[in-house]
Amino acid sequence: GENVEQHPSTLSVQEGDSAVIKCTYSDSASNYFPWYKQELGKRPQLIIDIRSNVGEKKDQRIAVTLNKTAKHFSLHITETQPEDSAVYFCAASLDVYSSASKIIFGSGTRLSIRP
Amino acid sequence: NAGVTQTPKFQVLKTGQSMTLQCAQDMNHNSMYWYRQDPGMGLRLIYYSASEGTTDKGEVPNGYNVSRLNKREFSLRLESAAPSQTSVYFCASSEFPGGTEAFFGQGTRLTVV
């Protein structure tokens, strides 16, 4: 089955700097890669996703890149702000038309923004 | 519009006791999931239901059972609780199995003593 590895487990950056979180996946059939943010004591929420037919996607200060050949994808946060402090999870799944699909998550990255 | 609702929010069990965690969604989603969250382990899939009438094992199914009662409801049962099942449990739903945004419930913090 699918296995998603995520690095680093913790990350501390100065406010205003950039943060990068990396994930690798094992199942070459996976083609949907979402990222979730979980603030302290809250539920995970989707912040951005990418499908295999796209190499990069941006939404304001966040971007995700995908390298299908190497089976890895990354989350980039620029101009970090205090409200970016949270745990971030990457995930992988098969496409929406597969009844065998399920969402497998990485182990999470705790991002701290230093003032 | 409540989204995904889990009950209870907190629970303390003694080893060997049983309980059922309830989950209901009002978004007419086809797929539902149960995850457990442990420090440093991320969100691990226990069971999932791709559509009404189907259930499948996830990454860590041992010690759990599930029931997809109808399209709205997906319950998780612990038959004989063990301390290793102390965790935060999240239910989630999505329009289709994989490939679409998963919406999470607020979580159930379970402690087994």
mmCIF file with all atom_site columns, C-alpha atoms in Angstrom:
data_model
loop_
_atom_site.group_PDB
_atom_site.id
_atom_site.type_symbol
_atom_site.label_atom_id
_atom_site.label_alt_id
_atom_site.label_comp_id
_atom_site.label_asym_id
_atom_site.label_entity_id
_atom_site.label_seq_id
_atom_site.pdbx_PDB_ins_code
_atom_site.Cartn_x
_atom_site.Cartn_y
_atom_site.Cartn_z
_atom_site.occupancy
_atom_site.B_iso_or_equiv
_atom_site.pdbx_formal_charge
_atom_site.auth_seq_id
_atom_site.auth_comp_id
_atom_site.auth_asym_id
_atom_site.auth_atom_id
_atom_site.pdbx_PDB_model_num
ATOM 1   C CA . GLY A 1 1   ? 0.000   0.000  0.000   1.00 0.00 ? 1   GLY A CA 1
ATOM 2   C CA . GLU A 1 2   ? 0.869   3.652  -0.158  1.00 0.00 ? 2   GLU A CA 1
ATOM 3   C CA . ASN A 1 3   ? 3.468   5.037  2.272   1.00 0.00 ? 3   ASN A CA 1
ATOM 4   C CA . VAL A 1 4   ? 4.091   8.762  2.680   1.00 0.00 ? 4   VAL A CA 1
ATOM 5   C CA . GLU A 1 5   ? 7.210   10.059 4.402   1.00 0.00 ? 5   GLU A CA 1
ATOM 6   C CA . GLN A 1 6   ? 7.485   13.671 5.518   1.00 0.00 ? 6   GLN A CA 1
ATOM 7   C CA . HIS A 1 7   ? 10.497  15.775 6.558   1.00 0.00 ? 7   HIS A CA 1
ATOM 8   C CA . PRO A 1 8   ? 11.430  17.561 8.711   1.00 0.00 ? 8   PRO A CA 1
ATOM 9   C CA . SER A 1 9   ? 9.353   16.680 11.765  1.00 0.00 ? 9   SER A CA 1
ATOM 10  C CA . THR A 1 10  ? 9.977   20.135 13.263  1.00 0.00 ? 10  THR A CA 1
ATOM 11  C CA . LEU A 1 11  ? 10.959  23.391 11.596  1.00 0.00 ? 11  LEU A CA 1
ATOM 12  C CA . SER A 1 12  ? 11.653  26.802 13.101  1.00 0.00 ? 12  SER A CA 1
ATOM 13  C CA . VAL A 1 13  ? 12.078  29.846 10.873  1.00 0.00 ? 13  VAL A CA 1
ATOM 14  C CA . GLN A 1 14  ? 12.411  33.573 11.412  1.00 0.00 ? 14  GLN A CA 1
ATOM 15  C CA . GLU A 1 15  ? 9.317   35.589 10.619  1.00 0.00 ? 15  GLU A CA 1
ATOM 16  C CA . GLY A 1 16  ? 9.533   36.775 7.029   1.00 0.00 ? 16  GLY A CA 1
ATOM 17  C CA . ASP A 1 17  ? 11.753  33.890 5.911   1.00 0.00 ? 17  ASP A CA 1
ATOM 18  C CA . SER A 1 18  ? 10.634  30.950 3.780   1.00 0.00 ? 18  SER A CA 1
ATOM 19  C CA . ALA A 1 19  ? 9.779   27.439 4.926   1.00 0.00 ? 19  ALA A CA 1
ATOM 20  C CA . VAL A 1 20  ? 9.956   24.230 2.902   1.00 0.00 ? 20  VAL A CA 1
ATOM 21  C CA . ILE A 1 21  ? 8.458   20.868 3.839   1.00 0.00 ? 21  ILE A CA 1
ATOM 22  C CA . LYS A 1 22  ? 9.171   17.772 1.752   1.00 0.00 ? 22  LYS A CA 1
ATOM 23  C CA . CYS A 1 23  ? 7.283   14.509 1.230   1.00 0.00 ? 23  CYS A CA 1
ATOM 24  C CA . THR A 1 24  ? 7.923   11.323 -0.686  1.00 0.00 ? 24  THR A CA 1
ATOM 25  C CA . TYR A 1 25  ? 5.400   8.658  -1.627  1.00 0.00 ? 25  TYR A CA 1
ATOM 26  C CA . SER A 1 26  ? 5.747   5.034  -2.631  1.00 0.00 ? 26  SER A CA 1
ATOM 27  C CA . ASP A 1 27  ? 2.806   4.213  -4.918  1.00 0.00 ? 27  ASP A CA 1
ATOM 28  C CA . SER A 1 28  ? 3.473   5.490  -8.443  1.00 0.00 ? 28  SER A CA 1
ATOM 29  C CA . ALA A 1 29  ? -0.287  5.270  -9.131  1.00 0.00 ? 29  ALA A CA 1
ATOM 30  C CA . SER A 1 30  ? -1.017  8.086  -6.651  1.00 0.00 ? 30  SER A CA 1
ATOM 31  C CA . ASN A 1 31  ? -1.972  11.252 -8.455  1.00 0.00 ? 31  ASN A CA 1
ATOM 32  C CA . TYR A 1 32  ? -3.617  13.578 -5.942  1.00 0.00 ? 32  TYR A CA 1
ATOM 33  C CA . PHE A 1 33  ? -1.486  15.322 -3.298  1.00 0.00 ? 33  PHE A CA 1
ATOM 34  C CA . PRO A 1 34  ? -3.174  17.591 -0.741  1.00 0.00 ? 34  PRO A CA 1
ATOM 35  C CA . TRP A 1 35  ? -1.633  19.542 2.133   1.00 0.00 ? 35  TRP A CA 1
ATOM 36  C CA . TYR A 1 36  ? -3.463  20.111 5.408   1.00 0.00 ? 36  TYR A CA 1
ATOM 37  C CA . LYS A 1 37  ? -2.794  22.595 8.202   1.00 0.00 ? 37  LYS A CA 1
ATOM 38  C CA . GLN A 1 38  ? -3.698  21.842 11.804  1.00 0.00 ? 38  GLN A CA 1
ATOM 39  C CA . GLU A 1 39  ? -3.599  24.660 14.319  1.00 0.00 ? 39  GLU A CA 1
ATOM 40  C CA . LEU A 1 40  ? -3.216  23.808 17.990  1.00 0.00 ? 40  LEU A CA 1
ATOM 41  C CA . GLY A 1 41  ? -6.306  22.027 19.286  1.00 0.00 ? 41  GLY A CA 1
ATOM 42  C CA . LYS A 1 42  ? -8.115  22.310 15.965  1.00 0.00 ? 42  LYS A CA 1
ATOM 43  C CA . ARG A 1 43  ? -9.038  19.936 13.175  1.00 0.00 ? 43  ARG A CA 1
ATOM 44  C CA . PRO A 1 44  ? -6.888  19.574 10.012  1.00 0.00 ? 44  PRO A CA 1
ATOM 45  C CA . GLN A 1 45  ? -7.972  21.754 7.095   1.00 0.00 ? 45  GLN A CA 1
ATOM 46  C CA . LEU A 1 46  ? -6.975  21.677 3.442   1.00 0.00 ? 46  LEU A CA 1
ATOM 47  C CA . ILE A 1 47  ? -4.731  24.563 2.377   1.00 0.00 ? 47  ILE A CA 1
ATOM 48  C CA . ILE A 1 48  ? -3.624  23.535 -1.113  1.00 0.00 ? 48  ILE A CA 1
ATOM 49  C CA . ASP A 1 49  ? -3.572  20.475 -3.364  1.00 0.00 ? 49  ASP A CA 1
ATOM 50  C CA . ILE A 1 50  ? -1.973  19.388 -6.623  1.00 0.00 ? 50  ILE A CA 1
ATOM 51  C CA . ARG A 1 51  ? -2.758  16.732 -9.206  1.00 0.00 ? 51  ARG A CA 1
ATOM 52  C CA . SER A 1 52  ? -0.256  14.745 -11.218 1.00 0.00 ? 52  SER A CA 1
ATOM 53  C CA . ASN A 1 53  ? -0.849  16.625 -14.448 1.00 0.00 ? 53  ASN A CA 1
ATOM 54  C CA . VAL A 1 54  ? 0.532   19.808 -12.866 1.00 0.00 ? 54  VAL A CA 1
ATOM 55  C CA . GLY A 1 55  ? 4.114   20.444 -11.758 1.00 0.00 ? 55  GLY A CA 1
ATOM 56  C CA . GLU A 1 56  ? 3.483   23.486 -9.568  1.00 0.00 ? 56  GLU A CA 1
ATOM 57  C CA . LYS A 1 57  ? 0.570   25.334 -8.027  1.00 0.00 ? 57  LYS A CA 1
ATOM 58  C CA . LYS A 1 58  ? 0.534   28.635 -6.146  1.00 0.00 ? 58  LYS A CA 1
ATOM 59  C CA . ASP A 1 59  ? -1.954  30.335 -3.871  1.00 0.00 ? 59  ASP A CA 1
ATOM 60  C CA . GLN A 1 60  ? -0.699  33.666 -2.513  1.00 0.00 ? 60  GLN A CA 1
ATOM 61  C CA . ARG A 1 61  ? 2.196   32.860 -0.143  1.00 0.00 ? 61  ARG A CA 1
ATOM 62  C CA . ILE A 1 62  ? 1.990   29.084 -0.445  1.00 0.00 ? 62  ILE A CA 1
ATOM 63  C CA . ALA A 1 63  ? 3.035   26.862 -3.324  1.00 0.00 ? 63  ALA A CA 1
ATOM 64  C CA . VAL A 1 64  ? 3.345   23.153 -3.930  1.00 0.00 ? 64  VAL A CA 1
ATOM 65  C CA . THR A 1 65  ? 5.679   21.436 -6.382  1.00 0.00 ? 65  THR A CA 1
ATOM 66  C CA . LEU A 1 66  ? 5.458   17.862 -7.640  1.00 0.00 ? 66  LEU A CA 1
ATOM 67  C CA . ASN A 1 67  ? 8.107   15.621 -9.205  1.00 0.00 ? 67  ASN A CA 1
ATOM 68  C CA . LYS A 1 68  ? 6.331   12.447 -10.329 1.00 0.00 ? 68  LYS A CA 1
ATOM 69  C CA . THR A 1 69  ? 9.502   10.836 -11.626 1.00 0.00 ? 69  THR A CA 1
ATOM 70  C CA . ALA A 1 70  ? 11.173  11.104 -8.223  1.00 0.00 ? 70  ALA A CA 1
ATOM 71  C CA . LYS A 1 71  ? 7.882   10.601 -6.363  1.00 0.00 ? 71  LYS A CA 1
ATOM 72  C CA . HIS A 1 72  ? 8.245   13.627 -4.152  1.00 0.00 ? 72  HIS A CA 1
ATOM 73  C CA . PHE A 1 73  ? 6.350   16.841 -3.558  1.00 0.00 ? 73  PHE A CA 1
ATOM 74  C CA . SER A 1 74  ? 7.020   19.905 -1.447  1.00 0.00 ? 74  SER A CA 1
ATOM 75  C CA . LEU A 1 75  ? 5.196   22.747 0.291   1.00 0.00 ? 75  LEU A CA 1
ATOM 76  C CA . HIS A 1 76  ? 6.756   26.204 0.125   1.00 0.00 ? 76  HIS A CA 1
ATOM 77  C CA . ILE A 1 77  ? 5.619   29.059 2.373   1.00 0.00 ? 77  ILE A CA 1
ATOM 78  C CA . THR A 1 78  ? 7.123   32.486 1.650   1.00 0.00 ? 78  THR A CA 1
ATOM 79  C CA . GLU A 1 79  ? 7.178   35.587 3.846   1.00 0.00 ? 79  GLU A CA 1
ATOM 80  C CA . THR A 1 80  ? 6.173   33.542 6.876   1.00 0.00 ? 80  THR A CA 1
ATOM 81  C CA . GLN A 1 81  ? 3.906   35.116 9.488   1.00 0.00 ? 81  GLN A CA 1
ATOM 82  C CA . PRO A 1 82  ? 3.067   34.155 13.095  1.00 0.00 ? 82  PRO A CA 1
ATOM 83  C CA . GLU A 1 83  ? -0.258  32.673 11.972  1.00 0.00 ? 83  GLU A CA 1
ATOM 84  C CA . ASP A 1 84  ? 1.642   30.135 9.868   1.00 0.00 ? 84  ASP A CA 1
ATOM 85  C CA . SER A 1 85  ? 2.691   28.363 13.088  1.00 0.00 ? 85  SER A CA 1
ATOM 86  C CA . ALA A 1 86  ? 0.917   24.992 12.985  1.00 0.00 ? 86  ALA A CA 1
ATOM 87  C CA . VAL A 1 87  ? 1.381   21.325 12.108  1.00 0.00 ? 87  VAL A CA 1
ATOM 88  C CA . TYR A 1 88  ? 1.370   20.638 8.376   1.00 0.00 ? 88  TYR A CA 1
ATOM 89  C CA . PHE A 1 89  ? 0.496   17.256 6.851   1.00 0.00 ? 89  PHE A CA 1
ATOM 90  C CA . CYS A 1 90  ? 1.074   16.063 3.322   1.00 0.00 ? 90  CYS A CA 1
ATOM 91  C CA . ALA A 1 91  ? -1.053  13.281 1.883   1.00 0.00 ? 91  ALA A CA 1
ATOM 92  C CA . ALA A 1 92  ? -1.434  11.123 -1.209  1.00 0.00 ? 92  ALA A CA 1
ATOM 93  C CA . SER A 1 93  ? -4.278  9.239  -2.819  1.00 0.00 ? 93  SER A CA 1
ATOM 94  C CA . LEU A 1 94  ? -5.446  7.666  -6.051  1.00 0.00 ? 94  LEU A CA 1
ATOM 95  C CA . ASP A 1 95  ? -7.671  9.642  -8.362  1.00 0.00 ? 95  ASP A CA 1
ATOM 96  C CA . VAL A 1 96  ? -11.259 10.390 -7.603  1.00 0.00 ? 96  VAL A CA 1
ATOM 97  C CA . TYR A 1 97  ? -12.654 7.654  -9.863  1.00 0.00 ? 97  TYR A CA 1
ATOM 98  C CA . SER A 1 98  ? -11.080 4.741  -7.984  1.00 0.00 ? 98  SER A CA 1
ATOM 99  C CA . SER A 1 99  ? -13.239 3.053  -5.348  1.00 0.00 ? 99  SER A CA 1
ATOM 100 C CA . ALA A 1 100 ? -10.032 1.601  -3.889  1.00 0.00 ? 100 ALA A CA 1
ATOM 101 C CA . SER A 1 101 ? -8.641  5.058  -3.193  1.00 0.00 ? 101 SER A CA 1
ATOM 102 C CA . LYS A 1 102 ? -7.930  6.247  0.318   1.00 0.00 ? 102 LYS A CA 1
ATOM 103 C CA . ILE A 1 103 ? -6.093  9.241  1.753   1.00 0.00 ? 103 ILE A CA 1
ATOM 104 C CA . ILE A 1 104 ? -2.740  8.372  3.378   1.00 0.00 ? 104 ILE A CA 1
ATOM 105 C CA . PHE A 1 105 ? -1.025  11.091 5.409   1.00 0.00 ? 105 PHE A CA 1
ATOM 106 C CA . GLY A 1 106 ? 2.578   11.818 6.265   1.00 0.00 ? 106 GLY A CA 1
ATOM 107 C CA . SER A 1 107 ? 3.717   12.091 9.888   1.00 0.00 ? 107 SER A CA 1
ATOM 108 C CA . GLY A 1 108 ? 3.442   15.878 10.032  1.00 0.00 ? 108 GLY A CA 1
ATOM 109 C CA . THR A 1 109 ? 5.780   18.881 10.408  1.00 0.00 ? 109 THR A CA 1
ATOM 110 C CA . ARG A 1 110 ? 5.484   21.235 13.351  1.00 0.00 ? 110 ARG A CA 1
ATOM 111 C CA . LEU A 1 111 ? 6.324   24.700 11.978  1.00 0.00 ? 111 LEU A CA 1
ATOM 112 C CA . SER A 1 112 ? 7.211   27.468 14.423  1.00 0.00 ? 112 SER A CA 1
ATOM 113 C CA . ILE A 1 113 ? 7.664   31.086 13.339  1.00 0.00 ? 113 ILE A CA 1
ATOM 114 C CA . ARG A 1 114 ? 10.128  33.050 15.483  1.00 0.00 ? 114 ARG A CA 1
ATOM 115 C CA . PRO A 1 115 ? 9.319   36.778 15.908  1.00 0.00 ? 115 PRO A CA 1
ATOM 116 C CA . ASN B 2 1   ? -24.476 23.492 8.061   1.00 0.00 ? 1   ASN B CA 1
ATOM 117 C CA . ALA B 2 2   ? -22.612 21.476 10.726  1.00 0.00 ? 2   ALA B CA 1
ATOM 118 C CA . GLY B 2 3   ? -20.193 19.617 8.404   1.00 0.00 ? 3   GLY B CA 1
ATOM 119 C CA . VAL B 2 4   ? -18.727 16.579 10.219  1.00 0.00 ? 4   VAL B CA 1
ATOM 120 C CA . THR B 2 5   ? -19.856 16.003 13.790  1.00 0.00 ? 5   THR B CA 1
ATOM 121 C CA . GLN B 2 6   ? -18.219 13.542 16.182  1.00 0.00 ? 6   GLN B CA 1
ATOM 122 C CA . THR B 2 7   ? -19.420 12.395 19.580  1.00 0.00 ? 7   THR B CA 1
ATOM 123 C CA . PRO B 2 8   ? -18.187 12.324 22.253  1.00 0.00 ? 8   PRO B CA 1
ATOM 124 C CA . LYS B 2 9   ? -15.422 14.965 22.395  1.00 0.00 ? 9   LYS B CA 1
ATOM 125 C CA . PHE B 2 10  ? -13.699 13.393 25.389  1.00 0.00 ? 10  PHE B CA 1
ATOM 126 C CA . GLN B 2 11  ? -13.818 9.887  26.870  1.00 0.00 ? 11  GLN B CA 1
ATOM 127 C CA . VAL B 2 12  ? -11.960 7.965  29.547  1.00 0.00 ? 12  VAL B CA 1
ATOM 128 C CA . LEU B 2 13  ? -12.218 4.175  29.460  1.00 0.00 ? 13  LEU B CA 1
ATOM 129 C CA . LYS B 2 14  ? -10.865 1.426  31.636  1.00 0.00 ? 14  LYS B CA 1
ATOM 130 C CA . THR B 2 15  ? -8.861  -1.331 29.971  1.00 0.00 ? 15  THR B CA 1
ATOM 131 C CA . GLY B 2 16  ? -11.230 -3.941 28.587  1.00 0.00 ? 16  GLY B CA 1
ATOM 132 C CA . GLN B 2 17  ? -14.247 -1.661 28.292  1.00 0.00 ? 17  GLN B CA 1
ATOM 133 C CA . SER B 2 18  ? -15.975 -1.140 24.963  1.00 0.00 ? 18  SER B CA 1
ATOM 134 C CA . MET B 2 19  ? -17.332 1.973  23.332  1.00 0.00 ? 19  MET B CA 1
ATOM 135 C CA . THR B 2 20  ? -18.532 3.363  20.028  1.00 0.00 ? 20  THR B CA 1
ATOM 136 C CA . LEU B 2 21  ? -17.455 6.670  18.520  1.00 0.00 ? 21  LEU B CA 1
ATOM 137 C CA . GLN B 2 22  ? -20.134 8.266  16.411  1.00 0.00 ? 22  GLN B CA 1
ATOM 138 C CA . CYS B 2 23  ? -19.635 10.362 13.283  1.00 0.00 ? 23  CYS B CA 1
ATOM 139 C CA . ALA B 2 24  ? -22.192 12.054 11.059  1.00 0.00 ? 24  ALA B CA 1
ATOM 140 C CA . GLN B 2 25  ? -21.818 14.344 8.036   1.00 0.00 ? 25  GLN B CA 1
ATOM 141 C CA . ASP B 2 26  ? -24.432 16.534 6.396   1.00 0.00 ? 26  ASP B CA 1
ATOM 142 C CA . MET B 2 27  ? -22.592 17.307 3.129   1.00 0.00 ? 27  MET B CA 1
ATOM 143 C CA . ASN B 2 28  ? -23.985 14.325 1.175   1.00 0.00 ? 28  ASN B CA 1
ATOM 144 C CA . HIS B 2 29  ? -20.461 12.927 0.853   1.00 0.00 ? 29  HIS B CA 1
ATOM 145 C CA . ASN B 2 30  ? -19.926 9.420  -0.434  1.00 0.00 ? 30  ASN B CA 1
ATOM 146 C CA . SER B 2 31  ? -16.715 8.581  1.443   1.00 0.00 ? 31  SER B CA 1
ATOM 147 C CA . MET B 2 32  ? -15.929 8.559  5.146   1.00 0.00 ? 32  MET B CA 1
ATOM 148 C CA . TYR B 2 33  ? -12.784 7.811  7.141   1.00 0.00 ? 33  TYR B CA 1
ATOM 149 C CA . TRP B 2 34  ? -11.535 7.197  10.656  1.00 0.00 ? 34  TRP B CA 1
ATOM 150 C CA . TYR B 2 35  ? -8.016  8.315  11.603  1.00 0.00 ? 35  TYR B CA 1
ATOM 151 C CA . ARG B 2 36  ? -6.069  8.278  14.837  1.00 0.00 ? 36  ARG B CA 1
ATOM 152 C CA . GLN B 2 37  ? -3.511  10.951 15.669  1.00 0.00 ? 37  GLN B CA 1
ATOM 153 C CA . ASP B 2 38  ? -0.584  10.218 17.947  1.00 0.00 ? 38  ASP B CA 1
ATOM 154 C CA . PRO B 2 39  ? 2.403   12.513 18.627  1.00 0.00 ? 39  PRO B CA 1
ATOM 155 C CA . GLY B 2 40  ? 5.034   12.111 15.908  1.00 0.00 ? 40  GLY B CA 1
ATOM 156 C CA . MET B 2 41  ? 2.903   9.576  14.016  1.00 0.00 ? 41  MET B CA 1
ATOM 157 C CA . GLY B 2 42  ? 0.697   11.856 12.003  1.00 0.00 ? 42  GLY B CA 1
ATOM 158 C CA . LEU B 2 43  ? -2.790  10.802 10.955  1.00 0.00 ? 43  LEU B CA 1
ATOM 159 C CA . ARG B 2 44  ? -3.024  7.053  10.509  1.00 0.00 ? 44  ARG B CA 1
ATOM 160 C CA . LEU B 2 45  ? -5.988  5.549  8.678   1.00 0.00 ? 45  LEU B CA 1
ATOM 161 C CA . ILE B 2 46  ? -7.932  2.993  10.716  1.00 0.00 ? 46  ILE B CA 1
ATOM 162 C CA . TYR B 2 47  ? -10.861 2.165  8.408   1.00 0.00 ? 47  TYR B CA 1
ATOM 163 C CA . TYR B 2 48  ? -12.578 3.864  5.538   1.00 0.00 ? 48  TYR B CA 1
ATOM 164 C CA . SER B 2 49  ? -15.795 3.601  3.587   1.00 0.00 ? 49  SER B CA 1
ATOM 165 C CA . ALA B 2 50  ? -15.483 4.567  -0.074  1.00 0.00 ? 50  ALA B CA 1
ATOM 166 C CA . SER B 2 51  ? -19.260 4.569  -0.485  1.00 0.00 ? 51  SER B CA 1
ATOM 167 C CA . GLU B 2 52  ? -22.393 3.579  1.402   1.00 0.00 ? 52  GLU B CA 1
ATOM 168 C CA . GLY B 2 53  ? -22.410 -0.181 1.938   1.00 0.00 ? 53  GLY B CA 1
ATOM 169 C CA . THR B 2 54  ? -18.638 -0.680 1.749   1.00 0.00 ? 54  THR B CA 1
ATOM 170 C CA . THR B 2 55  ? -15.890 -0.616 4.379   1.00 0.00 ? 55  THR B CA 1
ATOM 171 C CA . ASP B 2 56  ? -12.184 -1.414 4.108   1.00 0.00 ? 56  ASP B CA 1
ATOM 172 C CA . LYS B 2 57  ? -9.209  -1.676 6.419   1.00 0.00 ? 57  LYS B CA 1
ATOM 173 C CA . GLY B 2 58  ? -6.687  1.112  6.551   1.00 0.00 ? 58  GLY B CA 1
ATOM 174 C CA . GLU B 2 59  ? -3.151  1.172  7.975   1.00 0.00 ? 59  GLU B CA 1
ATOM 175 C CA . VAL B 2 60  ? -3.963  0.296  11.615  1.00 0.00 ? 60  VAL B CA 1
ATOM 176 C CA . PRO B 2 61  ? -7.278  -1.639 11.816  1.00 0.00 ? 61  PRO B CA 1
ATOM 177 C CA . ASN B 2 62  ? -6.451  -4.089 14.628  1.00 0.00 ? 62  ASN B CA 1
ATOM 178 C CA . GLY B 2 63  ? -8.665  -3.684 17.686  1.00 0.00 ? 63  GLY B CA 1
ATOM 179 C CA . TYR B 2 64  ? -11.343 -1.702 15.850  1.00 0.00 ? 64  TYR B CA 1
ATOM 180 C CA . ASN B 2 65  ? -14.541 -2.332 13.923  1.00 0.00 ? 65  ASN B CA 1
ATOM 181 C CA . VAL B 2 66  ? -16.666 0.032  11.879  1.00 0.00 ? 66  VAL B CA 1
ATOM 182 C CA . SER B 2 67  ? -20.209 0.332  10.611  1.00 0.00 ? 67  SER B CA 1
ATOM 183 C CA . ARG B 2 68  ? -21.400 2.510  7.750   1.00 0.00 ? 68  ARG B CA 1
ATOM 184 C CA . LEU B 2 69  ? -24.939 2.854  9.069   1.00 0.00 ? 69  LEU B CA 1
ATOM 185 C CA . ASN B 2 70  ? -26.172 4.942  6.119   1.00 0.00 ? 70  ASN B CA 1
ATOM 186 C CA . LYS B 2 71  ? -24.736 7.602  3.839   1.00 0.00 ? 71  LYS B CA 1
ATOM 187 C CA . ARG B 2 72  ? -24.495 10.118 6.684   1.00 0.00 ? 72  ARG B CA 1
ATOM 188 C CA . GLU B 2 73  ? -23.130 8.022  9.552   1.00 0.00 ? 73  GLU B CA 1
ATOM 189 C CA . PHE B 2 74  ? -19.933 6.038  10.117  1.00 0.00 ? 74  PHE B CA 1
ATOM 190 C CA . SER B 2 75  ? -19.204 4.626  13.573  1.00 0.00 ? 75  SER B CA 1
ATOM 191 C CA . LEU B 2 76  ? -15.991 3.240  15.081  1.00 0.00 ? 76  LEU B CA 1
ATOM 192 C CA . ARG B 2 77  ? -16.160 0.587  17.792  1.00 0.00 ? 77  ARG B CA 1
ATOM 193 C CA . LEU B 2 78  ? -13.515 -0.473 20.278  1.00 0.00 ? 78  LEU B CA 1
ATOM 194 C CA . GLU B 2 79  ? -14.551 -3.909 21.566  1.00 0.00 ? 79  GLU B CA 1
ATOM 195 C CA . SER B 2 80  ? -11.966 -4.245 24.342  1.00 0.00 ? 80  SER B CA 1
ATOM 196 C CA . ALA B 2 81  ? -10.044 -1.014 24.881  1.00 0.00 ? 81  ALA B CA 1
ATOM 197 C CA . ALA B 2 82  ? -6.293  -1.140 25.522  1.00 0.00 ? 82  ALA B CA 1
ATOM 198 C CA . PRO B 2 83  ? -3.914  1.629  26.720  1.00 0.00 ? 83  PRO B CA 1
ATOM 199 C CA . SER B 2 84  ? -2.300  1.574  23.242  1.00 0.00 ? 84  SER B CA 1
ATOM 200 C CA . GLN B 2 85  ? -5.592  2.930  21.888  1.00 0.00 ? 85  GLN B CA 1
ATOM 201 C CA . THR B 2 86  ? -5.186  6.158  23.831  1.00 0.00 ? 86  THR B CA 1
ATOM 202 C CA . SER B 2 87  ? -5.221  8.743  21.052  1.00 0.00 ? 87  SER B CA 1
ATOM 203 C CA . VAL B 2 88  ? -7.145  11.521 19.357  1.00 0.00 ? 88  VAL B CA 1
ATOM 204 C CA . TYR B 2 89  ? -9.603  10.102 16.826  1.00 0.00 ? 89  TYR B CA 1
ATOM 205 C CA . PHE B 2 90  ? -10.746 12.048 13.798  1.00 0.00 ? 90  PHE B CA 1
ATOM 206 C CA . CYS B 2 91  ? -13.595 11.233 11.480  1.00 0.00 ? 91  CYS B CA 1
ATOM 207 C CA . ALA B 2 92  ? -13.484 12.741 7.987   1.00 0.00 ? 92  ALA B CA 1
ATOM 208 C CA . SER B 2 93  ? -15.605 12.725 4.858   1.00 0.00 ? 93  SER B CA 1
ATOM 209 C CA . SER B 2 94  ? -15.055 13.564 1.207   1.00 0.00 ? 94  SER B CA 1
ATOM 210 C CA . GLU B 2 95  ? -17.269 13.777 -1.843  1.00 0.00 ? 95  GLU B CA 1
ATOM 211 C CA . PHE B 2 96  ? -15.455 10.900 -3.535  1.00 0.00 ? 96  PHE B CA 1
ATOM 212 C CA . PRO B 2 97  ? -12.905 8.301  -2.366  1.00 0.00 ? 97  PRO B CA 1
ATOM 213 C CA . GLY B 2 98  ? -9.590  10.144 -2.650  1.00 0.00 ? 98  GLY B CA 1
ATOM 214 C CA . GLY B 2 99  ? -9.013  12.998 -5.026  1.00 0.00 ? 99  GLY B CA 1
ATOM 215 C CA . THR B 2 100 ? -11.182 15.499 -3.242  1.00 0.00 ? 100 THR B CA 1
ATOM 216 C CA . GLU B 2 101 ? -10.970 17.589 -0.093  1.00 0.00 ? 101 GLU B CA 1
ATOM 217 C CA . ALA B 2 102 ? -11.497 15.733 3.171   1.00 0.00 ? 102 ALA B CA 1
ATOM 218 C CA . PHE B 2 103 ? -13.467 17.556 5.857   1.00 0.00 ? 103 PHE B CA 1
ATOM 219 C CA . PHE B 2 104 ? -12.642 16.604 9.425   1.00 0.00 ? 104 PHE B CA 1
ATOM 220 C CA . GLY B 2 105 ? -14.685 16.438 12.583  1.00 0.00 ? 105 GLY B CA 1
ATOM 221 C CA . GLN B 2 106 ? -13.464 18.181 15.733  1.00 0.00 ? 106 GLN B CA 1
ATOM 222 C CA . GLY B 2 107 ? -11.877 15.013 17.115  1.00 0.00 ? 107 GLY B CA 1
ATOM 223 C CA . THR B 2 108 ? -12.418 12.718 20.102  1.00 0.00 ? 108 THR B CA 1
ATOM 224 C CA . ARG B 2 109 ? -9.750  12.572 22.774  1.00 0.00 ? 109 ARG B CA 1
ATOM 225 C CA . LEU B 2 110 ? -9.794  9.038  24.166  1.00 0.00 ? 110 LEU B CA 1
ATOM 226 C CA . THR B 2 111 ? -7.803  7.932  27.191  1.00 0.00 ? 111 THR B CA 1
ATOM 227 C CA . VAL B 2 112 ? -7.638  4.261  28.190  1.00 0.00 ? 112 VAL B CA 1
ATOM 228 C CA . VAL B 2 113 ? -6.403  3.657  31.740  1.00 0.00 ? 113 VAL B CA 1
#
